[in-house]
Amino acid sequence: MWSPEREAEAPAGGDPAGLLPPEWEEDEERMSFLFSAFKRSREVNSTDWDSKMGFWAPLVLSYSRRQGVVRLRLRDLQEAFQRKGSVPLGLATVLQDLLRRGELQRESDFMASVDSSWISWGVGVFLLKPLKWTLSNMLGDSKVPVEEVLVAVELLKEKAEEVYRLYQHSPLSSHPVVALSELSTLCANSCPDERTFYLVLLQLQKEKRVTVLEQNGEKIVKFARGPHAKVSPVNDVDVGVYQLMQSEQLLSRKVESLSQEAERCKEEARRACRAGKKQLALRSLKAKQRTEKRIEALHAKLDTVQGILDRIYASQTDQMVFNAYQAGVGALKLSMKDVTVEKAESLVDQIQELCDTQDEVSQTLAGGVTNGLDFDSEELEKELDILLQDTTKEPLDLPDRPKCYTNSVPNPRISDAELEAELEKLSLSEPDLVPSSKSPKRLLEPTL
């Protein structure tokens, strides 16, 4: 099933076939129904009416967005959506419904809602409509003529935002006033034709982000300073700065042209020297020197103009900082409206008093409950000293010295003679023990 999201993924191109739904080529019965005309009223068959409208209305808007076309005509749409030699018979009804919903707007109505007096070609293109269009509107006929231009409202707003961002990120944004011709060159990719560019400017003018003024036969555009700020009318300062900027550009172009001329004279003098034409070489060098003097004079003027512009830009920055300071002081005054030194001192005293009360309560609770018994701390200290003195006089109750058992390990310091005597005693007392031929020392060695 076709959807605007699916259309957005299709590659861009002049042929609208890239955004057409699958049934466009596959379902003959469905397409025959969609290409047929709408009933005279939706009440006759609301299901068929809604099905056709749900197909064509998003398709028309997606075609406009896909092609980047702000201005639509019924004739162009009929040519774009031809199928096997047939044109959709219900497109006029679709456009009427989009006009009713506000997704499209007549170009003439849009022009009438904005001050477009600065558009020199507006009279011939926008205001002098064919007589039958005017009569049809006066008589209440809501049919859309095939040549009438309609504006895609949402796409126009998006292009206006895009143009404003282009200006903000360009060198032209160094000053809010810019020549209309320079802005048109900057927006060439976003606005493919002059009429689209003018409609975008009118949308920005409607949003109070730009204002247009004609000065000495040349149109200048003034932008709002911030994305959420409203533009102020063009004043004498703006016009003066614009003239200085134009003078700077003119002087820069003149300096560049004279630099090329001086280089040309230098090359002529070099060629004349190689050819042995001394007089011709001298004339070329004199022309080069005169050109360089003119360049020096123009550089001095250019430096003066640039210095004035730098001061103007610095003063504008100072004005912005001053306004920020003013806003900060106003906010600070408002926030300290009810705050005085006396109130602050009184508040600090109250806090100190509460802290002292809290300390007293904490000390009271830390003392615990004594059950009515009042102990004297000095007497307790004396009694504790007496107990300590008594304990030092009493002998320590140490455990008894452990007894020596007869079967303990013999002291290694006993001599061999003593060991042999002890062994003879054991042999006499126990007749079962028969001494071997080996010495007692050998018998006792494994046990040691």
Short mmCIF file of C-alpha atoms in Angstrom, two decimals:
data_model
loop_
_atom_site.label_atom_id
_atom_site.label_comp_id
_atom_site.label_asym_id
_atom_site.label_seq_id
_atom_site.Cartn_x
_atom_site.Cartn_y
_atom_site.Cartn_z
CA MET A 1 0.00 0.00 0.00
CA TRP A 2 1.32 3.43 -0.91
CA SER A 3 2.17 5.97 1.80
CA PRO A 4 3.97 9.34 1.95
CA GLU A 5 6.71 7.75 4.06
CA ARG A 6 7.34 5.19 1.37
CA GLU A 7 7.42 7.91 -1.26
CA ALA A 8 10.10 9.82 0.67
CA GLU A 9 12.45 6.86 0.26
CA ALA A 10 12.14 6.87 -3.54
CA PRO A 11 14.92 8.49 -5.53
CA ALA A 12 14.31 11.98 -6.82
CA GLY A 13 13.66 12.52 -10.50
CA GLY A 14 11.57 14.36 -13.04
CA ASP A 15 9.31 11.36 -13.72
CA PRO A 16 6.70 10.90 -10.97
CA ALA A 17 6.64 7.14 -11.59
CA GLY A 18 9.08 6.75 -8.71
CA LEU A 19 6.38 7.73 -6.21
CA LEU A 20 3.44 5.88 -7.75
CA PRO A 21 1.86 2.99 -5.81
CA PRO A 22 2.21 -0.65 -6.98
CA GLU A 23 -1.39 -0.89 -8.20
CA TRP A 24 -0.64 1.84 -10.75
CA GLU A 25 0.68 -0.81 -13.15
CA GLU A 26 -0.75 -4.00 -11.66
CA ASP A 27 -4.43 -3.45 -10.86
CA GLU A 28 -6.42 -2.29 -13.89
CA GLU A 29 -9.77 -2.47 -12.14
CA ARG A 30 -8.56 -0.42 -9.18
CA MET A 31 -6.97 2.23 -11.40
CA SER A 32 -10.07 2.52 -13.58
CA PHE A 33 -12.04 3.28 -10.45
CA LEU A 34 -9.48 5.83 -9.20
CA PHE A 35 -9.34 7.60 -12.60
CA SER A 36 -13.10 7.99 -12.75
CA ALA A 37 -14.79 11.23 -11.69
CA PHE A 38 -16.13 11.85 -8.20
CA LYS A 39 -19.84 11.71 -7.56
CA ARG A 40 -21.64 15.02 -7.39
CA SER A 41 -21.83 14.74 -3.60
CA ARG A 42 -20.05 12.67 -0.98
CA GLU A 43 -23.39 11.66 0.49
CA VAL A 44 -24.15 9.54 -2.57
CA ASN A 45 -21.39 7.04 -1.77
CA SER A 46 -19.08 8.11 1.03
CA THR A 47 -16.96 4.94 0.80
CA ASP A 48 -15.99 5.46 -2.83
CA TRP A 49 -15.48 9.18 -2.26
CA ASP A 50 -13.17 8.64 0.72
CA SER A 51 -11.24 5.90 -1.08
CA LYS A 52 -10.46 8.14 -4.05
CA MET A 53 -9.67 11.15 -1.89
CA GLY A 54 -7.41 9.07 0.35
CA PHE A 55 -5.45 8.01 -2.73
CA TRP A 56 -5.13 11.27 -4.67
CA ALA A 57 -4.76 13.92 -1.94
CA PRO A 58 -1.54 12.50 -0.41
CA LEU A 59 -0.22 11.72 -3.89
CA VAL A 60 -0.64 15.35 -5.04
CA LEU A 61 1.11 16.71 -1.94
CA SER A 62 3.91 14.16 -2.20
CA TYR A 63 4.41 15.04 -5.86
CA SER A 64 4.79 18.69 -4.89
CA ARG A 65 7.31 17.86 -2.16
CA ARG A 66 9.20 15.36 -4.30
CA GLN A 67 9.65 17.80 -7.16
CA GLY A 68 10.31 20.73 -4.84
CA VAL A 69 7.47 22.58 -6.54
CA VAL A 70 5.66 25.14 -4.42
CA ARG A 71 3.37 26.32 -7.23
CA LEU A 72 0.89 23.77 -8.62
CA ARG A 73 -1.54 23.91 -11.52
CA LEU A 74 -4.28 21.47 -12.43
CA ARG A 75 -2.92 21.20 -15.97
CA ASP A 76 0.54 20.21 -14.72
CA LEU A 77 -0.90 17.57 -12.40
CA GLN A 78 -3.01 16.07 -15.19
CA GLU A 79 0.09 15.74 -17.35
CA ALA A 80 2.14 14.30 -14.51
CA PHE A 81 -0.42 11.61 -13.65
CA GLN A 82 -1.32 10.47 -17.13
CA ARG A 83 -1.73 6.72 -17.47
CA LYS A 84 -2.05 5.00 -20.81
CA GLY A 85 -3.31 8.18 -22.42
CA SER A 86 -5.90 8.85 -19.71
CA VAL A 87 -5.92 11.65 -17.15
CA PRO A 88 -7.54 11.47 -13.70
CA LEU A 89 -11.01 13.00 -13.95
CA GLY A 90 -11.26 13.81 -10.26
CA LEU A 91 -8.15 15.93 -9.74
CA ALA A 92 -10.16 19.18 -9.72
CA THR A 93 -12.28 17.82 -6.86
CA VAL A 94 -9.13 16.75 -5.00
CA LEU A 95 -7.66 20.26 -5.32
CA GLN A 96 -10.94 21.78 -4.10
CA ASP A 97 -10.80 19.54 -1.01
CA LEU A 98 -7.16 20.47 -0.34
CA LEU A 99 -8.09 24.15 -0.66
CA ARG A 100 -10.94 23.64 1.79
CA ARG A 101 -8.58 21.96 4.29
CA GLY A 102 -5.99 24.74 3.96
CA GLU A 103 -3.23 22.47 2.63
CA LEU A 104 -3.30 24.43 -0.63
CA GLN A 105 -3.97 28.12 -1.14
CA ARG A 106 -4.64 30.17 -4.22
CA GLU A 107 -1.59 32.20 -5.16
CA SER A 108 -3.72 35.31 -5.59
CA ASP A 109 -5.18 34.90 -2.09
CA PHE A 110 -1.72 34.42 -0.64
CA MET A 111 -0.46 37.55 -2.38
CA ALA A 112 -3.40 39.54 -1.07
CA SER A 113 -2.59 38.50 2.52
CA VAL A 114 0.92 40.03 2.39
CA ASP A 115 2.26 43.41 1.35
CA SER A 116 3.66 42.56 -2.09
CA SER A 117 3.98 46.07 -3.47
CA TRP A 118 7.73 45.65 -3.86
CA ILE A 119 7.24 42.89 -6.48
CA SER A 120 7.52 44.69 -9.79
CA TRP A 121 6.00 41.83 -11.76
CA GLY A 122 3.19 41.17 -9.30
CA VAL A 123 0.62 43.22 -11.17
CA GLY A 124 0.89 41.24 -14.37
CA VAL A 125 1.25 37.82 -12.85
CA PHE A 126 -0.78 37.80 -9.67
CA LEU A 127 -3.37 40.52 -9.68
CA LEU A 128 -4.66 40.60 -13.27
CA LYS A 129 -6.32 37.21 -13.42
CA PRO A 130 -8.48 36.17 -16.32
CA LEU A 131 -11.97 37.59 -16.18
CA LYS A 132 -13.61 34.17 -15.97
CA TRP A 133 -11.60 33.39 -12.78
CA THR A 134 -12.76 36.61 -11.16
CA LEU A 135 -16.40 36.06 -12.16
CA SER A 136 -16.33 32.46 -11.00
CA ASN A 137 -15.08 33.53 -7.56
CA MET A 138 -17.66 36.31 -7.34
CA LEU A 139 -20.48 33.93 -8.29
CA GLY A 140 -19.33 31.36 -5.79
CA ASP A 141 -18.14 28.75 -8.28
CA SER A 142 -15.55 26.64 -6.47
CA LYS A 143 -14.15 24.90 -9.56
CA VAL A 144 -10.39 25.13 -10.03
CA PRO A 145 -9.38 26.46 -13.48
CA VAL A 146 -6.67 24.39 -15.14
CA GLU A 147 -4.28 27.38 -15.33
CA GLU A 148 -4.82 28.77 -11.84
CA VAL A 149 -1.73 28.60 -9.62
CA LEU A 150 -2.07 27.02 -6.17
CA VAL A 151 0.51 27.17 -3.40
CA ALA A 152 1.52 24.18 -1.25
CA VAL A 153 1.34 25.83 2.18
CA GLU A 154 3.53 23.48 4.25
CA LEU A 155 6.22 23.16 1.61
CA LEU A 156 6.37 26.95 1.27
CA LYS A 157 6.91 27.28 5.03
CA GLU A 158 9.69 24.70 4.92
CA LYS A 159 11.44 26.49 2.06
CA ALA A 160 11.15 29.80 3.93
CA GLU A 161 12.85 28.23 6.94
CA GLU A 162 15.55 26.79 4.68
CA VAL A 163 16.25 30.20 3.12
CA TYR A 164 16.46 31.81 6.54
CA ARG A 165 19.01 29.20 7.69
CA LEU A 166 21.04 29.72 4.52
CA TYR A 167 21.23 33.42 5.23
CA GLN A 168 22.17 32.88 8.90
CA HIS A 169 25.10 30.62 7.96
CA SER A 170 26.39 32.78 5.12
CA PRO A 171 28.82 35.76 5.12
CA LEU A 172 25.83 37.97 4.25
CA SER A 173 24.58 37.67 7.82
CA SER A 174 27.31 40.05 9.05
CA HIS A 175 24.71 42.79 8.61
CA PRO A 176 20.91 42.39 8.57
CA VAL A 177 20.53 44.32 5.29
CA VAL A 178 21.38 42.52 2.07
CA ALA A 179 20.75 43.14 -1.62
CA LEU A 180 17.89 41.15 -3.13
CA SER A 181 20.12 40.05 -6.03
CA GLU A 182 22.76 38.64 -3.67
CA LEU A 183 20.13 36.79 -1.66
CA SER A 184 18.66 35.35 -4.86
CA THR A 185 22.07 34.00 -5.85
CA LEU A 186 22.51 32.46 -2.39
CA CYS A 187 19.13 30.67 -2.61
CA ALA A 188 19.45 29.43 -6.21
CA ASN A 189 19.44 25.76 -5.18
CA SER A 190 16.51 26.05 -2.78
CA CYS A 191 14.35 28.21 -5.07
CA PRO A 192 14.56 26.91 -8.66
CA ASP A 193 12.80 29.92 -10.21
CA GLU A 194 12.22 33.59 -9.52
CA ARG A 195 8.57 33.24 -8.62
CA THR A 196 9.28 30.58 -6.01
CA PHE A 197 11.97 32.82 -4.54
CA TYR A 198 9.54 35.73 -4.30
CA LEU A 199 6.88 33.53 -2.69
CA VAL A 200 9.43 32.37 -0.12
CA LEU A 201 10.30 35.99 0.67
CA LEU A 202 6.60 36.81 1.04
CA GLN A 203 6.22 33.89 3.47
CA LEU A 204 9.15 35.21 5.54
CA GLN A 205 7.59 38.66 5.36
CA LYS A 206 4.30 37.17 6.57
CA GLU A 207 6.15 35.60 9.50
CA LYS A 208 7.72 39.04 10.24
CA ARG A 209 11.23 37.72 9.73
CA VAL A 210 12.11 39.93 6.73
CA THR A 211 11.08 43.24 5.27
CA VAL A 212 11.76 44.44 1.74
CA LEU A 213 12.45 48.01 0.65
CA GLU A 214 13.25 49.56 -2.71
CA GLN A 215 16.08 52.09 -2.51
CA ASN A 216 17.23 54.04 -5.58
CA GLY A 217 15.80 51.44 -7.91
CA GLU A 218 17.37 48.53 -6.03
CA LYS A 219 15.56 46.22 -3.64
CA ILE A 220 17.13 45.47 -0.27
CA VAL A 221 16.06 42.87 2.28
CA LYS A 222 16.38 43.23 6.03
CA PHE A 223 16.36 40.10 8.21
CA ALA A 224 15.41 39.69 11.84
CA ARG A 225 18.44 39.33 14.14
CA GLY A 226 17.36 36.09 15.84
CA PRO A 227 15.30 33.06 14.80
CA HIS A 228 12.50 34.06 17.17
CA ALA A 229 12.84 37.83 16.82
CA LYS A 230 10.68 40.08 14.68
CA VAL A 231 12.24 42.29 12.06
CA SER A 232 12.20 46.04 12.52
CA PRO A 233 11.48 48.47 9.67
CA VAL A 234 14.39 49.60 7.50
CA ASN A 235 15.74 52.88 8.92
CA ASP A 236 18.33 55.43 7.80
CA VAL A 237 21.11 53.59 9.62
CA ASP A 238 20.33 50.40 7.70
CA VAL A 239 20.33 52.28 4.41
CA GLY A 240 23.62 54.00 5.28
CA VAL A 241 25.29 50.74 6.20
CA TYR A 242 23.98 49.14 3.03
CA GLN A 243 25.45 51.98 0.94
CA LEU A 244 28.80 51.59 2.73
CA MET A 245 28.75 47.85 2.00
CA GLN A 246 28.03 48.54 -1.66
CA SER A 247 30.86 51.08 -1.74
CA GLU A 248 33.21 48.53 -0.20
CA GLN A 249 32.32 45.97 -2.85
CA LEU A 250 32.68 48.53 -5.63
CA LEU A 251 36.11 49.64 -4.39
CA SER A 252 37.26 46.04 -4.01
CA ARG A 253 36.24 45.24 -7.58
CA LYS A 254 37.97 48.41 -8.83
CA VAL A 255 41.19 47.56 -6.98
CA GLU A 256 41.17 44.07 -8.44
CA SER A 257 40.64 45.44 -11.95
CA LEU A 258 43.46 47.98 -11.61
CA SER A 259 45.78 45.29 -10.21
CA GLN A 260 45.21 43.24 -13.33
CA GLU A 261 45.87 46.32 -15.47
CA ALA A 262 49.15 47.04 -13.65
CA GLU A 263 50.24 43.45 -14.18
CA ARG A 264 49.39 43.77 -17.88
CA CYS A 265 51.50 46.93 -18.20
CA LYS A 266 54.38 45.14 -16.53
CA GLU A 267 54.17 42.25 -19.00
CA GLU A 268 54.07 44.72 -21.92
CA ALA A 269 57.19 46.46 -20.62
CA ARG A 270 58.98 43.10 -20.32
CA ARG A 271 58.07 42.09 -23.88
CA ALA A 272 59.17 45.52 -25.19
CA CYS A 273 62.54 45.13 -23.46
CA ARG A 274 63.06 41.73 -25.02
CA ALA A 275 62.20 43.18 -28.40
CA GLY A 276 64.62 46.08 -27.89
CA LYS A 277 61.87 48.70 -27.88
CA LYS A 278 63.08 50.86 -25.04
CA GLN A 279 60.63 53.77 -25.47
CA LEU A 280 57.63 51.45 -25.56
CA ALA A 281 58.89 49.72 -22.41
CA LEU A 282 59.24 53.07 -20.63
CA ARG A 283 55.68 54.08 -21.54
CA SER A 284 54.39 50.77 -20.21
CA LEU A 285 56.29 51.25 -16.95
CA LYS A 286 54.92 54.79 -16.59
CA ALA A 287 51.39 53.46 -17.12
CA LYS A 288 52.09 50.79 -14.51
CA GLN A 289 53.24 53.40 -12.00
CA ARG A 290 50.15 55.57 -12.61
CA THR A 291 47.93 52.52 -12.09
CA GLU A 292 49.71 51.60 -8.89
CA LYS A 293 49.19 55.14 -7.55
CA ARG A 294 45.46 54.85 -8.28
CA ILE A 295 45.46 51.50 -6.50
CA GLU A 296 47.11 53.07 -3.45
CA ALA A 297 44.47 55.83 -3.36
CA LEU A 298 41.67 53.30 -3.68
CA HIS A 299 43.22 51.18 -0.92
CA ALA A 300 43.19 54.20 1.38
CA LYS A 301 39.50 54.78 0.64
CA LEU A 302 38.74 51.11 1.07
CA ASP A 303 40.50 51.07 4.44
CA THR A 304 38.43 54.05 5.54
CA VAL A 305 35.15 52.42 4.50
CA GLN A 306 36.10 49.13 6.17
CA GLY A 307 37.10 50.98 9.34
CA ILE A 308 33.71 52.69 9.46
CA LEU A 309 31.93 49.38 8.94
CA ASP A 310 34.01 47.76 11.68
CA ARG A 311 33.03 50.53 14.06
CA ILE A 312 29.37 50.12 13.12
CA TYR A 313 29.51 46.37 13.72
CA ALA A 314 31.28 46.97 17.04
CA SER A 315 28.64 49.51 18.07
CA GLN A 316 25.91 47.02 17.20
CA THR A 317 27.61 44.44 19.38
CA ASP A 318 27.90 47.00 22.16
CA GLN A 319 24.21 47.76 21.77
CA MET A 320 23.37 44.08 22.11
CA VAL A 321 25.50 43.81 25.24
CA PHE A 322 23.93 46.98 26.63
CA ASN A 323 20.45 45.60 26.01
CA ALA A 324 21.45 42.35 27.73
CA TYR A 325 22.73 44.31 30.74
CA GLN A 326 19.50 46.29 30.84
CA ALA A 327 17.44 43.14 30.78
CA GLY A 328 19.60 41.62 33.53
CA VAL A 329 19.26 44.69 35.74
CA GLY A 330 15.52 44.71 35.22
CA ALA A 331 15.24 41.05 36.14
CA LEU A 332 17.44 41.56 39.21
CA LYS A 333 15.33 44.50 40.38
CA LEU A 334 12.19 42.48 39.91
CA SER A 335 13.58 39.49 41.79
CA MET A 336 14.74 41.74 44.73
CA LYS A 337 11.60 43.82 44.80
CA ASP A 338 10.63 42.83 48.36
CA VAL A 339 14.16 42.29 49.71
CA THR A 340 15.78 44.92 52.03
CA VAL A 341 18.80 44.98 54.33
CA GLU A 342 16.56 45.23 57.42
CA LYS A 343 14.56 42.20 56.33
CA ALA A 344 17.75 40.27 55.66
CA GLU A 345 19.17 41.11 59.12
CA SER A 346 15.91 40.18 60.80
CA LEU A 347 15.87 36.88 58.90
CA VAL A 348 19.46 36.11 59.96
CA ASP A 349 18.60 36.88 63.63
CA GLN A 350 15.63 34.55 63.48
CA ILE A 351 17.78 31.80 61.99
CA GLN A 352 20.40 32.26 64.75
CA GLU A 353 17.75 32.17 67.44
CA LEU A 354 16.29 28.98 66.01
CA CYS A 355 19.75 27.40 65.82
CA ASP A 356 20.40 28.25 69.51
CA THR A 357 17.06 26.76 70.49
CA GLN A 358 17.84 23.61 68.55
CA ASP A 359 21.22 23.26 70.31
CA GLU A 360 19.58 23.59 73.72
CA VAL A 361 16.99 20.97 72.82
CA SER A 362 19.71 18.61 71.57
CA GLN A 363 21.71 19.00 74.80
CA THR A 364 18.62 18.38 76.90
CA LEU A 365 17.78 15.22 74.99
CA ALA A 366 21.39 14.02 75.17
CA GLY A 367 21.26 14.20 79.03
CA GLY A 368 18.73 11.40 79.14
CA VAL A 369 16.16 10.59 81.86
CA THR A 370 17.64 10.18 85.47
CA ASN A 371 14.48 8.79 87.13
CA GLY A 372 14.75 11.42 89.85
CA LEU A 373 18.28 10.38 90.93
CA ASP A 374 20.83 13.21 91.10
CA PHE A 375 24.41 11.87 91.13
CA ASP A 376 27.34 14.01 92.19
CA SER A 377 30.11 13.66 89.60
CA GLU A 378 32.89 14.62 92.06
CA GLU A 379 31.93 11.85 94.50
CA LEU A 380 31.88 9.34 91.65
CA GLU A 381 35.38 10.38 90.61
CA LYS A 382 36.71 9.93 94.19
CA GLU A 383 35.15 6.49 94.51
CA LEU A 384 36.69 5.45 91.22
CA ASP A 385 40.19 6.55 92.43
CA ILE A 386 39.84 4.49 95.64
CA LEU A 387 38.94 1.39 93.63
CA LEU A 388 41.99 1.85 91.44
CA GLN A 389 44.32 2.13 94.47
CA ASP A 390 42.92 -1.06 96.07
CA THR A 391 43.47 -3.05 92.94
CA THR A 392 47.15 -2.05 92.77
CA LYS A 393 47.84 -3.26 96.36
CA GLU A 394 46.32 -6.74 95.91
CA PRO A 395 48.67 -9.49 94.50
CA LEU A 396 47.95 -10.63 91.06
CA ASP A 397 46.08 -13.92 90.84
CA LEU A 398 48.40 -15.73 88.44
CA PRO A 399 48.03 -19.39 87.40
CA ASP A 400 50.25 -22.10 89.03
CA ARG A 401 53.52 -23.18 87.47
CA PRO A 402 52.93 -26.25 85.32
CA LYS A 403 54.20 -29.60 86.77
CA CYS A 404 56.87 -31.67 85.09
CA TYR A 405 55.76 -35.12 83.99
CA THR A 406 58.11 -38.15 84.13
CA ASN A 407 57.32 -39.10 80.57
CA SER A 408 58.41 -35.74 79.19
CA VAL A 409 61.21 -35.54 76.70
CA PRO A 410 64.62 -35.95 78.48
CA ASN A 411 66.80 -32.94 78.72
CA PRO A 412 69.35 -33.23 75.96
CA ARG A 413 72.02 -32.03 78.39
CA ILE A 414 72.04 -35.48 80.26
CA SER A 415 75.33 -37.33 79.79
CA ASP A 416 75.73 -40.73 78.22
CA ALA A 417 76.79 -42.34 81.52
CA GLU A 418 73.59 -41.23 83.18
CA LEU A 419 71.58 -42.64 80.34
CA GLU A 420 73.30 -46.02 80.56
CA ALA A 421 72.70 -46.17 84.33
CA GLU A 422 69.02 -45.38 83.82
CA LEU A 423 68.80 -48.09 81.19
CA GLU A 424 70.30 -50.72 83.52
CA LYS A 425 67.71 -49.84 86.12
CA LEU A 426 64.96 -50.38 83.65
CA SER A 427 66.45 -53.71 82.53
CA LEU A 428 66.63 -55.05 86.09
CA SER A 429 63.14 -54.00 86.94
CA GLU A 430 61.63 -55.67 83.80
CA PRO A 431 63.06 -59.19 83.18
CA ASP A 432 61.30 -59.52 79.80
CA LEU A 433 63.60 -56.94 78.31
CA VAL A 434 66.70 -58.74 76.99
CA PRO A 435 69.48 -56.41 76.10
CA SER A 436 71.03 -57.00 72.71
CA SER A 437 74.64 -57.08 71.91
CA LYS A 438 74.43 -53.53 70.82
CA SER A 439 75.16 -50.76 73.25
CA PRO A 440 72.28 -48.91 75.02
CA LYS A 441 73.30 -45.82 73.19
CA ARG A 442 72.38 -47.44 69.88
CA LEU A 443 68.99 -48.54 71.26
CA LEU A 444 68.08 -45.06 72.46
CA GLU A 445 69.15 -43.23 69.36
CA PRO A 446 65.97 -43.82 67.36
CA THR A 447 63.83 -42.51 70.22
CA LEU A 448 65.75 -39.28 70.55
#
